[in-house]
Coordinates of C-alpha atoms and ligand atoms in Angstrom, one line a residue:
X883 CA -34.4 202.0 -38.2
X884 CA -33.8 198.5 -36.5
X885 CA -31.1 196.7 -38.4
X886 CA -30.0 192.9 -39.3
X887 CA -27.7 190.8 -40.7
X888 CA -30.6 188.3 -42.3
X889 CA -33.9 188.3 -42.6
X890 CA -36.2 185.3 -42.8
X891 CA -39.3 185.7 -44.5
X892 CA -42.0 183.5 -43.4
X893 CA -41.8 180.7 -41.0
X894 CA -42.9 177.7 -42.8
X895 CA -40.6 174.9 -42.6
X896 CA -38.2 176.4 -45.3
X897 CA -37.9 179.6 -43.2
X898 CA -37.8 177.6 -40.3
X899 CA -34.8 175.3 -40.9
X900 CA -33.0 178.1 -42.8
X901 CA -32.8 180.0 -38.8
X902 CA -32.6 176.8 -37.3
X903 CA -28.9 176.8 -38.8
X904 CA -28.1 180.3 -38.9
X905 CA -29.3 179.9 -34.8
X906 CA -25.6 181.1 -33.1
X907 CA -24.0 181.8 -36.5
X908 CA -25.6 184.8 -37.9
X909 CA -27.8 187.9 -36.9
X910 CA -30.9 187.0 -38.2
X911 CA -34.8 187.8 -37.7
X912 CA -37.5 185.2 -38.9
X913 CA -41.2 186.9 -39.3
X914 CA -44.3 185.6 -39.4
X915 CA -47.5 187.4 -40.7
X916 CA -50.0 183.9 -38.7
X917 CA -49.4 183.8 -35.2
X918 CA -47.7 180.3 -35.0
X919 CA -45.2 178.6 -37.2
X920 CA -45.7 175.9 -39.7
X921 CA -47.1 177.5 -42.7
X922 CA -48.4 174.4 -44.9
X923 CA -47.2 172.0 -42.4
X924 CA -49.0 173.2 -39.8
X925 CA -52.1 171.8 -37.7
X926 CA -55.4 172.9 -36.0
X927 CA -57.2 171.6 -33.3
X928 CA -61.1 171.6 -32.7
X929 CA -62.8 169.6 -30.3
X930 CA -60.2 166.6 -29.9
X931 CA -59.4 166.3 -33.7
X932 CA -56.1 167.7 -35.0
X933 CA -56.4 168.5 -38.9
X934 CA -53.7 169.8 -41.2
X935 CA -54.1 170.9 -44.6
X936 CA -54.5 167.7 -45.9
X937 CA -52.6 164.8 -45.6
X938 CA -48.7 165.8 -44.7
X939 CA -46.9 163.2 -44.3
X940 CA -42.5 163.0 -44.0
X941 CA -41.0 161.0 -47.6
X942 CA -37.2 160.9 -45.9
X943 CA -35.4 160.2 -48.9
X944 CA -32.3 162.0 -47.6
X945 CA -29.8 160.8 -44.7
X946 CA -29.3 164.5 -43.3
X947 CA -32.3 166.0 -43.3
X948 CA -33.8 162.1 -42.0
X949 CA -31.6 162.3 -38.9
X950 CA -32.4 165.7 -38.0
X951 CA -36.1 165.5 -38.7
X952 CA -36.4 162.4 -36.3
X953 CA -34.0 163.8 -34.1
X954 CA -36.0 167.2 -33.7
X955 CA -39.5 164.6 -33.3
X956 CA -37.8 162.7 -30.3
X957 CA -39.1 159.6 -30.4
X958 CA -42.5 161.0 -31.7
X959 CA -43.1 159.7 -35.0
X960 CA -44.1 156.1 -36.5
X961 CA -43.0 154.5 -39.7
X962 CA -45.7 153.7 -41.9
X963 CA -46.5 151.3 -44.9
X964 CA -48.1 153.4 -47.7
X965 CA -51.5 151.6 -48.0
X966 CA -53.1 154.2 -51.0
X967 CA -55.6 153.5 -53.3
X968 CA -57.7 154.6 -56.4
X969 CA -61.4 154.5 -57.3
X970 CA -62.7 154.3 -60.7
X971 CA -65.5 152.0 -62.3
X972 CA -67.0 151.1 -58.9
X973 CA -63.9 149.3 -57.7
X974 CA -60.7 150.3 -55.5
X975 CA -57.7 149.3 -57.3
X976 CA -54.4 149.8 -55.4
X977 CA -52.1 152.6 -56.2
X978 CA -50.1 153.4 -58.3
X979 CA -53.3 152.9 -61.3
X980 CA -50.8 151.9 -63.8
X981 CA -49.2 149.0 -61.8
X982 CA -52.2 147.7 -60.6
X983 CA -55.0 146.9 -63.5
X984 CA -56.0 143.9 -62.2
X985 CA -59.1 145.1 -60.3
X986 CA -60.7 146.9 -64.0
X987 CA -63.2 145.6 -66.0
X988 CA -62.3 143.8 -68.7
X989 CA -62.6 146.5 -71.2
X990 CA -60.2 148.5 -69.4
X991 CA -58.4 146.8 -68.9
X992 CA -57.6 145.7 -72.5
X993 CA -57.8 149.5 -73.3
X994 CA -54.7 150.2 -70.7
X995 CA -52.9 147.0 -71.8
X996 CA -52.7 147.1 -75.8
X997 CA -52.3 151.4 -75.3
X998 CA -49.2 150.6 -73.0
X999 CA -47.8 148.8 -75.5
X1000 CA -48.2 150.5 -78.5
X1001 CA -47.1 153.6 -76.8
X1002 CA -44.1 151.2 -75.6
X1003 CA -43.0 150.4 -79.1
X1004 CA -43.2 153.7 -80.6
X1005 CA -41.0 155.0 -77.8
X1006 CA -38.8 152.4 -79.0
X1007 CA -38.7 153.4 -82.1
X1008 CA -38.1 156.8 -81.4
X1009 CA -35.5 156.6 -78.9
X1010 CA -32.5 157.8 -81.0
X1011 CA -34.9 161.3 -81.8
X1012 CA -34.6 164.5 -80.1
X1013 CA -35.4 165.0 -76.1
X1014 CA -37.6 168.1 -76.3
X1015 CA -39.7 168.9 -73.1
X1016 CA -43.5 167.7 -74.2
X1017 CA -46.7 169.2 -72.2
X1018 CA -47.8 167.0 -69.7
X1019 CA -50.8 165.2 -71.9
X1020 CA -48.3 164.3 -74.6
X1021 CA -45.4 162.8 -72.3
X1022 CA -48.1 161.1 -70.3
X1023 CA -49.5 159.5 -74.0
X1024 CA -46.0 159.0 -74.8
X1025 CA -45.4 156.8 -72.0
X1026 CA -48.3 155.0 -70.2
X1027 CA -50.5 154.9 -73.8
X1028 CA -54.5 155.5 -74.2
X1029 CA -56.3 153.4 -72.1
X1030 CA -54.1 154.8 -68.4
X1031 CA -54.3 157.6 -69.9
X1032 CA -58.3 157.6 -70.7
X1033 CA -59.1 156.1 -67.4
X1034 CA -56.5 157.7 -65.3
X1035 CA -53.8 159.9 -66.0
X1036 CA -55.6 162.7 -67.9
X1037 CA -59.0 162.8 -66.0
X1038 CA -56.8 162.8 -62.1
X1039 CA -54.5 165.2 -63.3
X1040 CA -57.2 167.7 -65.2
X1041 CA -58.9 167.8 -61.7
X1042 CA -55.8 168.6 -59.8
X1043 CA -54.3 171.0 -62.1
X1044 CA -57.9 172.7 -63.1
X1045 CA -55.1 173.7 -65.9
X1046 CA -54.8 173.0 -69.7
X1047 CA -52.6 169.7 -69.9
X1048 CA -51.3 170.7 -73.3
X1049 CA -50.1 174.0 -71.5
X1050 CA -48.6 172.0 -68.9
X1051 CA -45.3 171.0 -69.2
X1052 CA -44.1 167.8 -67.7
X1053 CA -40.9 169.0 -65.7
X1054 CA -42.4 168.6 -62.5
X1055 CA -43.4 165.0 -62.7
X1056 CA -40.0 162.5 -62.9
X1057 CA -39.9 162.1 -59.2
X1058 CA -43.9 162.1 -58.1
X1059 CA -45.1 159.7 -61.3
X1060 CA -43.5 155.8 -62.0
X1061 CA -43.1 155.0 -64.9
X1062 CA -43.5 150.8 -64.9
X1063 CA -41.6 148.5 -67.3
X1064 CA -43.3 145.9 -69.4
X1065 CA -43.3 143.5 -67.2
X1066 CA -44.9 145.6 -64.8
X1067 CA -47.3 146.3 -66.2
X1068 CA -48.4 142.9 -67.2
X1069 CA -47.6 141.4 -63.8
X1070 CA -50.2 144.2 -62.6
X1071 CA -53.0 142.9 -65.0
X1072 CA -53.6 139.6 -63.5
X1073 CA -52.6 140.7 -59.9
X1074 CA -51.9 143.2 -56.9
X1075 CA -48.3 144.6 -57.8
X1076 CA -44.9 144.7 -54.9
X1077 CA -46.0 147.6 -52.7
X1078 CA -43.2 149.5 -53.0
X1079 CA -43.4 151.1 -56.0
X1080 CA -43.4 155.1 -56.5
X1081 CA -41.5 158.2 -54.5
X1082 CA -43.6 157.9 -51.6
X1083 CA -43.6 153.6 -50.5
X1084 CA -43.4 154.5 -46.5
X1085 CA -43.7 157.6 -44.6
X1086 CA -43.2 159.2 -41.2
X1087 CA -45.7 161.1 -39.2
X1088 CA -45.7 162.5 -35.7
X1089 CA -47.7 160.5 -33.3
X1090 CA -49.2 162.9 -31.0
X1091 CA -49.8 166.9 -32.6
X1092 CA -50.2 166.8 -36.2
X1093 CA -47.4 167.7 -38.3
X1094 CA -47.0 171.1 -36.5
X1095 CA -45.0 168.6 -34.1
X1096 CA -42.3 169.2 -36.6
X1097 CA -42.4 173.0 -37.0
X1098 CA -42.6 173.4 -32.9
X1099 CA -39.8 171.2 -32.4
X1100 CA -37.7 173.1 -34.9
X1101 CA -39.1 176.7 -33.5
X1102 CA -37.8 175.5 -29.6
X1103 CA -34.4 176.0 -30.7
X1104 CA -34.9 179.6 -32.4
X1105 CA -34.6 183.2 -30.6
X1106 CA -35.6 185.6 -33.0
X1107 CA -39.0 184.8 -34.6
X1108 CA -41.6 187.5 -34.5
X1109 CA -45.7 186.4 -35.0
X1110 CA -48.3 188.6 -36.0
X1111 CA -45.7 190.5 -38.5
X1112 CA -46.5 190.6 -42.0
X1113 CA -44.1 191.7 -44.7
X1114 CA -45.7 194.5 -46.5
X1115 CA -43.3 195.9 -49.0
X1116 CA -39.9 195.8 -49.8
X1117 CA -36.9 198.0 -51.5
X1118 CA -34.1 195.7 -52.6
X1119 CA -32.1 198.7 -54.0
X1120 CA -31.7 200.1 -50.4
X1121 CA -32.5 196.7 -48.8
X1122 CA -35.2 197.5 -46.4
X1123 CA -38.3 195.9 -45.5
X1124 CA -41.9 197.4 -44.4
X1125 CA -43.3 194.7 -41.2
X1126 CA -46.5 194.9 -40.1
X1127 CA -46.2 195.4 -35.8
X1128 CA -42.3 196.1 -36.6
X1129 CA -41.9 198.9 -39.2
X1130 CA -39.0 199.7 -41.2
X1131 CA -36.1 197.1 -41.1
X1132 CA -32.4 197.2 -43.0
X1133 CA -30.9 193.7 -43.8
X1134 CA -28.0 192.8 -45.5
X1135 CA -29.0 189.5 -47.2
X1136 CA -32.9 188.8 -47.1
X1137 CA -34.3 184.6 -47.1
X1138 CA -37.8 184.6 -48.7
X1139 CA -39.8 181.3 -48.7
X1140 CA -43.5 183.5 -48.8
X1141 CA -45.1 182.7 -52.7
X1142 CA -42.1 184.6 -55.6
X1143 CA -45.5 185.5 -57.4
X1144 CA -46.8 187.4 -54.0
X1145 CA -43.0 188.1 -52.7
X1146 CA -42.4 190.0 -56.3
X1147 CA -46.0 192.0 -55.8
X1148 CA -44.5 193.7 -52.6
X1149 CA -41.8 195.1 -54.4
X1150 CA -42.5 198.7 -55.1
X1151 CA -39.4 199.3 -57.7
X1152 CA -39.3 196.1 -59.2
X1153 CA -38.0 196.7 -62.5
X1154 CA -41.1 196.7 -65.7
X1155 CA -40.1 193.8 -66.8
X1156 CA -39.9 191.5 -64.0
X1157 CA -43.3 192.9 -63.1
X1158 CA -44.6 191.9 -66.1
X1159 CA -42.9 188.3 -66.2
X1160 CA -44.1 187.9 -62.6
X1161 CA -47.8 188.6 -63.9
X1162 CA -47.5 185.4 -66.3
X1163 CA -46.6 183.0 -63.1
X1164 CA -49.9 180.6 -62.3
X1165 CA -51.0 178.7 -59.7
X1166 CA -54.5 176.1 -58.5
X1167 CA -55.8 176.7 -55.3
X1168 CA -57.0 173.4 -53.2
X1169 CA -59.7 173.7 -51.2
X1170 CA -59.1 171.1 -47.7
X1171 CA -62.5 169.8 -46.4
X1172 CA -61.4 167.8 -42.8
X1173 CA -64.0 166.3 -40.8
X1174 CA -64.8 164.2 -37.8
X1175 CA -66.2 161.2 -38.2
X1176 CA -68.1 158.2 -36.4
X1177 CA -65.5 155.4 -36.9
X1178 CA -64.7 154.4 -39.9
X1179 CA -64.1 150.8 -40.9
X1180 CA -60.9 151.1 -43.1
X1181 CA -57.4 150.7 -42.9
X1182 CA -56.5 153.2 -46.1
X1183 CA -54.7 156.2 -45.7
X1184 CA -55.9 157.7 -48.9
X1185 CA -58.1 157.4 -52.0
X1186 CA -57.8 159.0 -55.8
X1187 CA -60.7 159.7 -57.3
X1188 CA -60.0 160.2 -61.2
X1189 CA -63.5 160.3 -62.4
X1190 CA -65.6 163.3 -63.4
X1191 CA -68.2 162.3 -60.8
X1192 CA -66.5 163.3 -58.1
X1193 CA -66.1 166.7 -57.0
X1194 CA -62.7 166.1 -55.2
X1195 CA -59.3 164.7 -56.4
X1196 CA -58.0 162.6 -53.2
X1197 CA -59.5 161.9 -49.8
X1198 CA -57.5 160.7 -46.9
X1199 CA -58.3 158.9 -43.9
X1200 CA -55.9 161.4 -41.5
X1201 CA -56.8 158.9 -38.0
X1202 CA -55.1 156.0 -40.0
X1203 CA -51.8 157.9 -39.8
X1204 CA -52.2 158.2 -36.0
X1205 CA -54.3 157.2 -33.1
X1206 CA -53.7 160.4 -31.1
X1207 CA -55.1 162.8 -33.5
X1208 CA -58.6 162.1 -32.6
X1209 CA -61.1 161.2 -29.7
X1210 CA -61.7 157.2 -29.0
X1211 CA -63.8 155.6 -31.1
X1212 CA -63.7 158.8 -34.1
X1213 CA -62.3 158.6 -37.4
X1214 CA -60.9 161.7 -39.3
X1215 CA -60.4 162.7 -43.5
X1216 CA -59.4 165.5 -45.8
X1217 CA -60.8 166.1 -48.7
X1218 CA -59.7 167.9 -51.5
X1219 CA -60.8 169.7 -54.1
X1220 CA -58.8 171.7 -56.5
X1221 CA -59.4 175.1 -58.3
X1222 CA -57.9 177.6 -60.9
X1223 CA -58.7 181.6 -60.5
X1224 CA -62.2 181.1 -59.1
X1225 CA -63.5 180.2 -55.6
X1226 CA -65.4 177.5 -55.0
X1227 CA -69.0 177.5 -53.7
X1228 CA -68.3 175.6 -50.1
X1229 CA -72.4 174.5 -49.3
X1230 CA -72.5 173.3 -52.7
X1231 CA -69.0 171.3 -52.8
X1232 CA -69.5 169.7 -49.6
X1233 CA -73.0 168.4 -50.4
X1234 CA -71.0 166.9 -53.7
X1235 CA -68.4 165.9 -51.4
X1236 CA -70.7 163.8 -48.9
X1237 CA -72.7 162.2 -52.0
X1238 CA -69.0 161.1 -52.9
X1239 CA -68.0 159.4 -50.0
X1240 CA -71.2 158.0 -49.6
X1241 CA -71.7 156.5 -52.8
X1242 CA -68.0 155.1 -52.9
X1243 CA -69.0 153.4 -49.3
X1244 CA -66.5 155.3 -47.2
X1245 CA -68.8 157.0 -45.4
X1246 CA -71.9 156.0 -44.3
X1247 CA -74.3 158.6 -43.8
X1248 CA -74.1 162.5 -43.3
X1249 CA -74.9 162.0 -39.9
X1250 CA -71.7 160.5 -39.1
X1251 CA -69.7 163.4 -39.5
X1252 CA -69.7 165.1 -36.6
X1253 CA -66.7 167.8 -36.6
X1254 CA -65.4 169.8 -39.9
X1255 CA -63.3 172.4 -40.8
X1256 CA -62.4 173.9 -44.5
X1257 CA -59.1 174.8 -45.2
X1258 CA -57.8 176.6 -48.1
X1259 CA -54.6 176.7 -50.0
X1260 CA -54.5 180.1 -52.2
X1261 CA -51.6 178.5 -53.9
X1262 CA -51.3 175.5 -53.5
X1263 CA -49.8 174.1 -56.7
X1264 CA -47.7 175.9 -59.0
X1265 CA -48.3 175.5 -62.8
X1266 CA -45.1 174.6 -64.8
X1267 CA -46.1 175.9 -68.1
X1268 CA -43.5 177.7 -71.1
X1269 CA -44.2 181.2 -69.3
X1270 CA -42.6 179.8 -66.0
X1271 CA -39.7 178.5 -67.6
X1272 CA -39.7 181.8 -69.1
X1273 CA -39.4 183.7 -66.3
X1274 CA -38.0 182.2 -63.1
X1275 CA -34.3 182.4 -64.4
X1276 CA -34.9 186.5 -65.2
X1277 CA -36.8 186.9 -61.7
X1278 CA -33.9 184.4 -60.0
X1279 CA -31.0 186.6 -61.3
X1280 CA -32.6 189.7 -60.4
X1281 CA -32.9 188.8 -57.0
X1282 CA -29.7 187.1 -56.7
X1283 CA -28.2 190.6 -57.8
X1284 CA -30.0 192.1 -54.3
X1285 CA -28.9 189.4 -52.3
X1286 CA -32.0 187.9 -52.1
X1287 CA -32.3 184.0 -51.7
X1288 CA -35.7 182.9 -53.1
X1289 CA -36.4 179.8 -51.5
X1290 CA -38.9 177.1 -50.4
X1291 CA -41.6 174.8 -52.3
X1292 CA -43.3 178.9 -53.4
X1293 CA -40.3 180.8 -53.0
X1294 CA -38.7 178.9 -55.4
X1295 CA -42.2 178.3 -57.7
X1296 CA -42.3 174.9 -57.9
X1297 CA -43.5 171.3 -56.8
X1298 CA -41.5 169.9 -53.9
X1299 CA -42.4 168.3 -50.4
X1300 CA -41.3 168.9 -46.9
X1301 CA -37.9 167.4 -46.5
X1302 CA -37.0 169.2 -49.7
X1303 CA -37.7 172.2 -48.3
X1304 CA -35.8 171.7 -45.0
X1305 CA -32.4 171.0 -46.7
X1306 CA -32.8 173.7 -49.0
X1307 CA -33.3 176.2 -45.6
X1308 CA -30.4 174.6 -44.2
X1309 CA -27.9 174.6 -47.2
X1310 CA -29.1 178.5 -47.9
X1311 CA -28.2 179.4 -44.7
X1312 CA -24.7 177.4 -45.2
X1313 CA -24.3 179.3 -48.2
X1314 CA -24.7 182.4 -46.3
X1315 CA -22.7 181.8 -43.1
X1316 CA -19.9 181.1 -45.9
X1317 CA -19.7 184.2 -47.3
X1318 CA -16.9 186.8 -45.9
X1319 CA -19.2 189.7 -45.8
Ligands
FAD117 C1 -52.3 169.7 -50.8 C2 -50.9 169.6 -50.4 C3 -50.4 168.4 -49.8 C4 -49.1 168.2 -49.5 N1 -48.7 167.1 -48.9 C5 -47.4 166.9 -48.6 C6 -46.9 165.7 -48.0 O1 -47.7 164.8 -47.7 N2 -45.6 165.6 -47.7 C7 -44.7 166.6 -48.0 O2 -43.5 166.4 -47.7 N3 -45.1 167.8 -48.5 C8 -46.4 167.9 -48.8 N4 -46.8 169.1 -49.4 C9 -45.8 170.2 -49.6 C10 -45.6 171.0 -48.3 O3 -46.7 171.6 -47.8 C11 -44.6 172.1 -48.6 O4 -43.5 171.6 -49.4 C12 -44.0 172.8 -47.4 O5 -44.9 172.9 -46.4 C13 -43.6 174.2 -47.9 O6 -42.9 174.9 -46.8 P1 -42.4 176.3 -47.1 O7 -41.8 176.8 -45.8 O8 -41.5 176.4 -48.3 O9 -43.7 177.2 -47.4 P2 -44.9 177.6 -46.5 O10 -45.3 176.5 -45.7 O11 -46.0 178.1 -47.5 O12 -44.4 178.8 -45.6 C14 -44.4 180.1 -45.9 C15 -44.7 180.9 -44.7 O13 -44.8 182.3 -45.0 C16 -45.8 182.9 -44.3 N5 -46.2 184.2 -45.0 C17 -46.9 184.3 -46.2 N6 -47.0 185.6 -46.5 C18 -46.3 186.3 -45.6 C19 -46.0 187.7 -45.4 N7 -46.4 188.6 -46.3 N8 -45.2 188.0 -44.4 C20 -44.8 187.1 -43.5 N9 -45.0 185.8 -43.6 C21 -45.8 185.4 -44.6 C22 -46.9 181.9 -44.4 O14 -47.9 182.2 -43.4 C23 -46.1 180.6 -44.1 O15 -46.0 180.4 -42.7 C24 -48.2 169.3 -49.7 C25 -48.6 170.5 -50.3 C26 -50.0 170.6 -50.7 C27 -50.4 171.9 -51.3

């Protein structure tokens, strides 16, 4: 039986970075069940149009993980001005929704004003009370009011999550939602809002490849990846692994970053309970529709659709993030449309999809599309609801006890973005290197 110090599961960015820094350090082996690297951040190519799964654009918050990123692009990457928007009652408004109510019609705006501020004074009134963790519908109520909540919160977010938002609980939102101030708000009734407002103001994407630029550059520096190798089970009590193409491996200390809900499945012994608290984890599945386009006369990168009458949740315009991802003269989107536990029927949501865009004006005609390909995210978002909170911290100290480092946005179950992910690799495999034995 082959035998090594570390092994990587899954070669998504998390897994990626993770080897990146045990590279020289440590014995390791990273698999790989696709036969390239990337996971979510990776890209495909048909007929001179790069897609990824959906937009995936680079929020470098950190200094670390900033440098290395652009230093493992080169000089390969722009900087770009967030330039996002939201349609609802026939008009684009800018985003974020909440800052920007100038664009509404009266009525809703009134609505979205007057709930604002009643919800504003009762949060006054109740600041002294206890910080419990609400569900998602009540903290949103709590703090943008009725009316943002009537025309946007609840509606964009029921169509993302596909989830009960009283069952949702509002964790996973203090970095990815503002929250605006009075002044804000009324500042954004009479006009457009300061642009950079919200976690996401700029970003960086790769000029020429997609965002599999980033996973490529990272995998030039690696030795030991193996493709085409799927982990099929596992036995943490005599830490060995089952690999599709490789067979039976022994580890010492094991880096997953593959789904905890699908990671936990493999495990033949897993003790009852675990088993059973894995059962109650949840997740949406999103549905990526990219296509090619005659051009497309707008300079937006992406769109949010809150209202019932659209089929999907956000479109992007992916050739406005780069000029190389396309042929001349071509324009490119992602689409996407969100789902809980049930496929979607794909000739019936892209028909909806088409009599979106068309009726919104982004797209002309069907005939202009002229290149597609559906994606889909089986998990895609992970649902932060009482039996989550439940049951990570049993299913985390199990692991930990078989020296297994969960990691990742779906190794560690939750809602977190690229250069999260990287550090996390990078400071498990730290962690790891440290240790005497
Ligand atoms: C719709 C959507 C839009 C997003 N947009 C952005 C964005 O704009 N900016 C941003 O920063 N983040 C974005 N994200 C988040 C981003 O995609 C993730 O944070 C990141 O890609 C996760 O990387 P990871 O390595 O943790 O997981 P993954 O990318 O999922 O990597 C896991 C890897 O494991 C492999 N694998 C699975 N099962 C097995 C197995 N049995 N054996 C071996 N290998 C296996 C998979 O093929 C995959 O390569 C978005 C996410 C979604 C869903």
């Amino acid at each position: 039986m082959k035998k090594i110090d570390i092994l990587i599961i899954g070669a998504g960015l998390s897994g990626l970075s993770a080897a990146f820094k045990l590279q020289g350090k440590k014995e390791y082996l990273l698999i790989e069940k696709e036969n390239k690297a990337g996971g979510l951040a990776a890209s495909f190519k048909k007929n001179g149009f790069t897609f990824d799964f959906s937009g995936h654009l680079l929020h470098l918050h950190d200094k670390k993980s900033k440098s290395l990123i652009l230093r493992l692009l080169k000089k390969n990457y722009s900087l770009i001005k967030r330039n996002s928007q939201i349609y609802s009652h026939g008009v684009f408004s800018p985003y974020p929704f909440q800052f920007n109510l100038f664009n509404l019609p009266p009525k809703a705006r009134k609505e979205c004003i007057s709930g604002f501020i009643k919800a504003y004074e009762k949060r006054l009134k109740n600041k002294s009370k206890s910080k419990t963790i609400l569900n998602f519908k009540n903290w949103s109520l709590s703090v943008f009011g009725e009316g943002i909540n009537k025309h946007f919160m609840l509606p964009y977010n029921s169509k993302l999550w596909q989830y009960s938002l009283e069952k949702l609980n509002s964790q996973w939102c203090a970095p990815f939602v503002p929250v605006p101030k009075m002044e804000d708000i009324i500042e954004g009734v009479y006009s457009r809002q300061k642009e950079n407002i919200g976690y996401n103001p700029a970003f960086y994407y790769p000029k020429i490849g997609g965002i599999q630029t980033l996973s490529d550059a990272f995998l030039k520096h690696l030795k030991n990846v193996n493709f085409n190798a799927e982990l099929i089970g596992i036995n943490p009590q005599n830490k060995t692994a089952t690999i599709k193409n490789i067979g039976k491996i022994k580890y010492k200390r094991l880096i997953n970053t593959i789904g905890l809900k699908h990671f936990i499945e493999k495990i033949n012994d897993a003790p009852l309970k675990i088993k059973k608290l894995n059962k109650t984890l949840k997740y949406t599945t999103v549905y990526v529709l990219n296509i090619g386009t005659k051009k497309i006369n707008s300079d937006k990168h992406w769109t949010y659709f809150p209202e019932k009458g659209f089929k999907f949740y956000r479109a992007g315009i992916s050739s406005n993030f780069s000029k190389h991802i396309m042929p001349k003269n071509t324009s490119s989107m992602y689409i996407e449309v969100s789902t809980y536990g049930k496929p979607i029927n794909i000739e019936k949501t892209e028909k909806e999809i088409v009599k979106g865009l068309i009726k919104c004006g982004i797209l002309k005609s069907p005939k202009d599309i002229i290149e597609k390909m559906w994606l889909k995210i089986e998990c895609a978002y992970v649902i932060y609801d009482k039996e989550r909170t439940k049951a990570l911290p049993e299913i985390f100290a199990y692991l930990k006890k078989h020296h297994i480092h969960s990691i990742g946005r779906y190794g560690g179950w939750k809602y977190s973005f690229m250069e999260e992910n990287i550090t996390e690799g990078i400071e498990t495999a730290q962690q790891i290197i440290s240790y005497k034995r």
